[in-house]
PDB file of C-alpha atoms in Angstrom:
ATOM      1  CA  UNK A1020      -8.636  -3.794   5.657  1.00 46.00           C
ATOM      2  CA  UNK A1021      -9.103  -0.896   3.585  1.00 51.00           C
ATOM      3  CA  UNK A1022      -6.706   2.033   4.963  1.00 54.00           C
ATOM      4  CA  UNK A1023      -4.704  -0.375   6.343  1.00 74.00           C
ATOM      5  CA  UNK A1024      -0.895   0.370   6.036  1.00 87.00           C
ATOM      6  CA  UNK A1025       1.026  -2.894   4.903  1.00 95.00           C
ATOM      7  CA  UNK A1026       4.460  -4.046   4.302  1.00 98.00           C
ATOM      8  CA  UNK A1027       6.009  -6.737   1.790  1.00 99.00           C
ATOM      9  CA  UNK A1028       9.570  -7.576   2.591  1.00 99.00           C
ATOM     10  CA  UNK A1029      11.576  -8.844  -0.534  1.00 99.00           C
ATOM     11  CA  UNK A1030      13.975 -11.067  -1.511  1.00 99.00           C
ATOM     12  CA  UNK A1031      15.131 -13.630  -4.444  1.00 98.00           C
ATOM     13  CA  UNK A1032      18.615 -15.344  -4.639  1.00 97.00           C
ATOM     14  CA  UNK A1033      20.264 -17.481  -7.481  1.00 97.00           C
ATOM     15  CA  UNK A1034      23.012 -19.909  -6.521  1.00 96.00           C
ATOM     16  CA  UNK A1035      26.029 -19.106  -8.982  1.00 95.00           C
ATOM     17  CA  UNK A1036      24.392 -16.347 -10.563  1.00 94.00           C
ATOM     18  CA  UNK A1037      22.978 -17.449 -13.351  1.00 96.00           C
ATOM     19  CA  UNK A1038      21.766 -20.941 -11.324  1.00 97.00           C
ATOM     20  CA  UNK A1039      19.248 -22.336  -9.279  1.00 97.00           C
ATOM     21  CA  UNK A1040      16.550 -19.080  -7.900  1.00 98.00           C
ATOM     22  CA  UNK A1041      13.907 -18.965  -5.886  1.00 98.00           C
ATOM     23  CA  UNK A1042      12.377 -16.350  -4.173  1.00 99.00           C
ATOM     24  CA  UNK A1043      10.683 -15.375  -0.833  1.00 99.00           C
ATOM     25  CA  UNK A1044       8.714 -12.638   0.961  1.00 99.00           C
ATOM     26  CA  UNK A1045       6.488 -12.036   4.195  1.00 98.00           C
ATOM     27  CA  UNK A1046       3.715  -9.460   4.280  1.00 98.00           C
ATOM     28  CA  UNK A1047       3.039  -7.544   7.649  1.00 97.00           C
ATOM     29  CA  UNK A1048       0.285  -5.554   9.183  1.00 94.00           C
ATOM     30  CA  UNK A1049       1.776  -2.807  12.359  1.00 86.00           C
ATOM     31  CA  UNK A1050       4.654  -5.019  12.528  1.00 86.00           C
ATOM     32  CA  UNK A1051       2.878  -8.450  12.559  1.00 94.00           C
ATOM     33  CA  UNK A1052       3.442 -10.884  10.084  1.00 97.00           C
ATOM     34  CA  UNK A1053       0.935 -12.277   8.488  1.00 97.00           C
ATOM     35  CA  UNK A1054       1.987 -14.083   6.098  1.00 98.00           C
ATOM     36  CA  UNK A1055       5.336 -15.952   4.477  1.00 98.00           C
ATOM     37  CA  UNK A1056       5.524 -17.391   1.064  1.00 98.00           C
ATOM     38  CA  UNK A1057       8.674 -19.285  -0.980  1.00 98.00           C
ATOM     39  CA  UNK A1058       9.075 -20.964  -3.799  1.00 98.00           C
ATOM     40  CA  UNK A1059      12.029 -22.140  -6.808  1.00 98.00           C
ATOM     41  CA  UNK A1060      12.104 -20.859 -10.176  1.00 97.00           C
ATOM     42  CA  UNK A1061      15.053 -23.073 -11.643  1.00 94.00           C
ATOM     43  CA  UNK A1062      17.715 -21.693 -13.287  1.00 97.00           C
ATOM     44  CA  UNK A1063      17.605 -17.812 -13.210  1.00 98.00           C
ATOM     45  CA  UNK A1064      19.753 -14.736 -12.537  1.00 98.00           C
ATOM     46  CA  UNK A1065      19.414 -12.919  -8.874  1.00 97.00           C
ATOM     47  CA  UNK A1066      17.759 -10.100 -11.104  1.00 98.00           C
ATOM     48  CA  UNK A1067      14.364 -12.290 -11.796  1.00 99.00           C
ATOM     49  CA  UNK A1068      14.409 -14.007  -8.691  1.00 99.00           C
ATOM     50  CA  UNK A1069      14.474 -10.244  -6.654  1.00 99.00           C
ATOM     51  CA  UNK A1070      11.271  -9.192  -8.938  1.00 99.00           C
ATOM     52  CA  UNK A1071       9.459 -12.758  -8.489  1.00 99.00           C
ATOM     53  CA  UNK A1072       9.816 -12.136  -4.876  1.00 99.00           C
ATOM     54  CA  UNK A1073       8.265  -8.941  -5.022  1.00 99.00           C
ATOM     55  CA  UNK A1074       5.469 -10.041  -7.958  1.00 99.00           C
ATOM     56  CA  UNK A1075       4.715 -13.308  -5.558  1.00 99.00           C
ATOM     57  CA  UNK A1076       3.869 -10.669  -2.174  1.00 99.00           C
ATOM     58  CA  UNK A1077       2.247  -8.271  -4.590  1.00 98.00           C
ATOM     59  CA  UNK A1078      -0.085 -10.514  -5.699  1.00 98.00           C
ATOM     60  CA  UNK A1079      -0.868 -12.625  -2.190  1.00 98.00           C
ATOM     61  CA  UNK A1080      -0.935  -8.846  -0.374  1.00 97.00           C
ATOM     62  CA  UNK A1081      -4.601  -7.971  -2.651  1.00 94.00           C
ATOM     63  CA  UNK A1082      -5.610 -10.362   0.155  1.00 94.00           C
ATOM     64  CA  UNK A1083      -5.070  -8.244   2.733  1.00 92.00           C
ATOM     65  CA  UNK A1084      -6.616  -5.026   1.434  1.00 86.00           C
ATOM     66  CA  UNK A1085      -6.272  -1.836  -0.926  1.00 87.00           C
ATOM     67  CA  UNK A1086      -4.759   0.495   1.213  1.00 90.00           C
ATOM     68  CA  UNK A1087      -0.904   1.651   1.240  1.00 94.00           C
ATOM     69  CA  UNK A1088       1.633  -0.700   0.096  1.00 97.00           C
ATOM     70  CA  UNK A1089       5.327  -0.090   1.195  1.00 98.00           C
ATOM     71  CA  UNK A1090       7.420  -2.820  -0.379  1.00 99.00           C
ATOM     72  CA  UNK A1091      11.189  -3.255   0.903  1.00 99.00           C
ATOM     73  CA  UNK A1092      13.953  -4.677  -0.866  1.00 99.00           C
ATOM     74  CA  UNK A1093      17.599  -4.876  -0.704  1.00 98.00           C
ATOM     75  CA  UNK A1094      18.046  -5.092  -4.471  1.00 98.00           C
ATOM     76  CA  UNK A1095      19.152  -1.606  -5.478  1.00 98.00           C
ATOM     77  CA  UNK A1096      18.657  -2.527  -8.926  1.00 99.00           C
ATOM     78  CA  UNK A1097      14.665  -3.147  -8.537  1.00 99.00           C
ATOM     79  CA  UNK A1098      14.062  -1.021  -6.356  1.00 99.00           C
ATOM     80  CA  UNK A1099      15.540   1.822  -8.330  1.00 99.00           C
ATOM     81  CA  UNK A1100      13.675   0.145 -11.966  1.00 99.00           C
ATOM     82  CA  UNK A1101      10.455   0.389  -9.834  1.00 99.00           C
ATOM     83  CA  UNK A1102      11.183   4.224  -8.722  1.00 98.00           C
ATOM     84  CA  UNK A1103      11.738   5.084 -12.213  1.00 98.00           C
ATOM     85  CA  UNK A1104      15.207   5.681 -10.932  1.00 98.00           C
ATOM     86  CA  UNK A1105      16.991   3.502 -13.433  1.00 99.00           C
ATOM     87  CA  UNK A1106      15.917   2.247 -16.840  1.00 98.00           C
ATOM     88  CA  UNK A1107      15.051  -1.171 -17.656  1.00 99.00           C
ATOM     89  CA  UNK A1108      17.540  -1.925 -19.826  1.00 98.00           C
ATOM     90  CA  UNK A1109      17.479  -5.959 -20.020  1.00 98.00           C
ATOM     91  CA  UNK A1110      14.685  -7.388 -22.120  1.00 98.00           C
ATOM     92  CA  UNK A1111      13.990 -10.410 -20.037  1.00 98.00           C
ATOM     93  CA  UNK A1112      13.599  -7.723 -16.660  1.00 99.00           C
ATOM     94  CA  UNK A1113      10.812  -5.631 -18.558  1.00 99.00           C
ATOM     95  CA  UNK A1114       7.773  -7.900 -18.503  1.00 99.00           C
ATOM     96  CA  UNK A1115       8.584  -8.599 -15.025  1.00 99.00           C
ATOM     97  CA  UNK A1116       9.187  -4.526 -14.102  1.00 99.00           C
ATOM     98  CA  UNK A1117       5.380  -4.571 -16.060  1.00 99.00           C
ATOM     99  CA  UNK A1118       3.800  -6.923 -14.003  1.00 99.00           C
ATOM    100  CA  UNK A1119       4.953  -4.949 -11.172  1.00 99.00           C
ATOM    101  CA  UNK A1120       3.626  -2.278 -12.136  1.00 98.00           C
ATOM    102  CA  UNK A1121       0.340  -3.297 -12.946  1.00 98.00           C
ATOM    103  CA  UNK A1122      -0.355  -4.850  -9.505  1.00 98.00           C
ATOM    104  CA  UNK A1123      -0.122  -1.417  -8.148  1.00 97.00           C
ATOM    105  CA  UNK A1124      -3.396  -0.501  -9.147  1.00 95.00           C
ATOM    106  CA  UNK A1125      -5.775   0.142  -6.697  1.00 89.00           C
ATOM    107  CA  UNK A1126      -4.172   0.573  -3.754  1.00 93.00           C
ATOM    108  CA  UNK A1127      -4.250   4.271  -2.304  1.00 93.00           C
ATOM    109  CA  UNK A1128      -0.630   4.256  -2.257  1.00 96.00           C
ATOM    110  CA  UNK A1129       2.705   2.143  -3.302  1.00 98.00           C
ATOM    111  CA  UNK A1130       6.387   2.745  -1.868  1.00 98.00           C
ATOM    112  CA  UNK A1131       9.204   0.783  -2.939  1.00 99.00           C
ATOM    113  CA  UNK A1132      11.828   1.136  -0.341  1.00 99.00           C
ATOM    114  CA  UNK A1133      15.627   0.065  -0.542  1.00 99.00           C
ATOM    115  CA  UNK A1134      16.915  -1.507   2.961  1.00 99.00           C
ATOM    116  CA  UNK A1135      19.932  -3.302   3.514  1.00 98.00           C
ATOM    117  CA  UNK A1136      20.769  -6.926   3.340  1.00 97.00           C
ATOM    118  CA  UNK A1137      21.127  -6.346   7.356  1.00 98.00           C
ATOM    119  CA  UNK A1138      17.333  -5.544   8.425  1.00 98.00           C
ATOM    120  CA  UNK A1139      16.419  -8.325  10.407  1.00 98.00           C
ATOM    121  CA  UNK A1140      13.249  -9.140   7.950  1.00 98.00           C
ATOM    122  CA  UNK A1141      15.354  -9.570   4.881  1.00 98.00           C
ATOM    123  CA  UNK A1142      17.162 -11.758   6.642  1.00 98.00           C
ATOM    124  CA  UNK A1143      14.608 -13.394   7.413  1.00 98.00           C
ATOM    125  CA  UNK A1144      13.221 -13.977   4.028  1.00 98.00           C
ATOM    126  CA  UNK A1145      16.680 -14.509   2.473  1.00 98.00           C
ATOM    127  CA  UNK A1146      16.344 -17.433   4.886  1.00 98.00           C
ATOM    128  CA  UNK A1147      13.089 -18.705   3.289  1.00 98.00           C
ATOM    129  CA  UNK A1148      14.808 -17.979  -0.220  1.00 98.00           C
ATOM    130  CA  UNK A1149      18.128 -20.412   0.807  1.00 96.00           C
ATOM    131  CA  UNK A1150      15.214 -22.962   2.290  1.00 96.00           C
ATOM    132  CA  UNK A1151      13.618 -23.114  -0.597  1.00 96.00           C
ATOM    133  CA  UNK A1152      16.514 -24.048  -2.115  1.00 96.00           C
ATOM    134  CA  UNK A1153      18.005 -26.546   0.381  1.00 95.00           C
ATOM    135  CA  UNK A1154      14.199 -28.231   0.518  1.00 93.00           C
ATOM    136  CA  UNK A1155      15.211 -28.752  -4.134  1.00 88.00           C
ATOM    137  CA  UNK A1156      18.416 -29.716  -3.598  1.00 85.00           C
ATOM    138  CA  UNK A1157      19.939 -27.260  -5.038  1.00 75.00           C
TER     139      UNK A1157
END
């Protein structure tokens, strides 16, 4: 799928901020989903959770190709660390900012792209993110 123009759309949540986290994103092709993924990270800020969402659809997208990458979030704060925006200025945020980062190489092109809470695919993976916490208990 070389050329191929995908999308990862973002999202982590932590119940009570630091709590419970997990994360959850879906990767599209021209609008299609092809794939959704979830999981639980245990107790964690909404900070780690939004950049394990975003490291977990990084790393299942290679799948899919090398082309462009356009990754959507509605964490300001990540997206804007990933821009170069804003500093990382938390210690625990910069090995995760890193690995990030790293999994940009080789594609012909990354975006990182702010949306709000409201576009219906956030939504849709903040859904995932609250399942995967409802499925723990949590």
């Amino acid at each position: 799928m070389n050329g191929m123009e995908l999308a990862i759309y973002a999202d982590g949540a932590a119940r009570g901020n630091p709590g419970p986290g997990s994360w959850a994103f879906l990767i599209t092709l021209d609008g299609r989903v092809l794939y959704e993924g979830y999981g639980v990270l245990g107790r964690t800020t909404n900070n780690v959770a939004e950049y394990n969402a975003i490291i977990n659809g990084m790393k299942k997208a290679r799948a899919y190709g090398k082309g462009t990458l356009t990754v959507f979030s509605d964490s300001l704060l990540a997206i804007n660390q990933l821009n170069g925006s804003w500093k990382v200025k938390k210690d625990h945020l910069r090995p995760l900012h890193e690995e990030v980062v790293s999994l940009t190489s080789g594609y012909e092109r990354v975006k990182f792209v702010h949306v709000p809470r409201s576009t219906p695919l956030i939504q849709r993976v903040d859904a995932l993110a609250n399942k995967a916490l409802d499925d723990e208990g949590s």
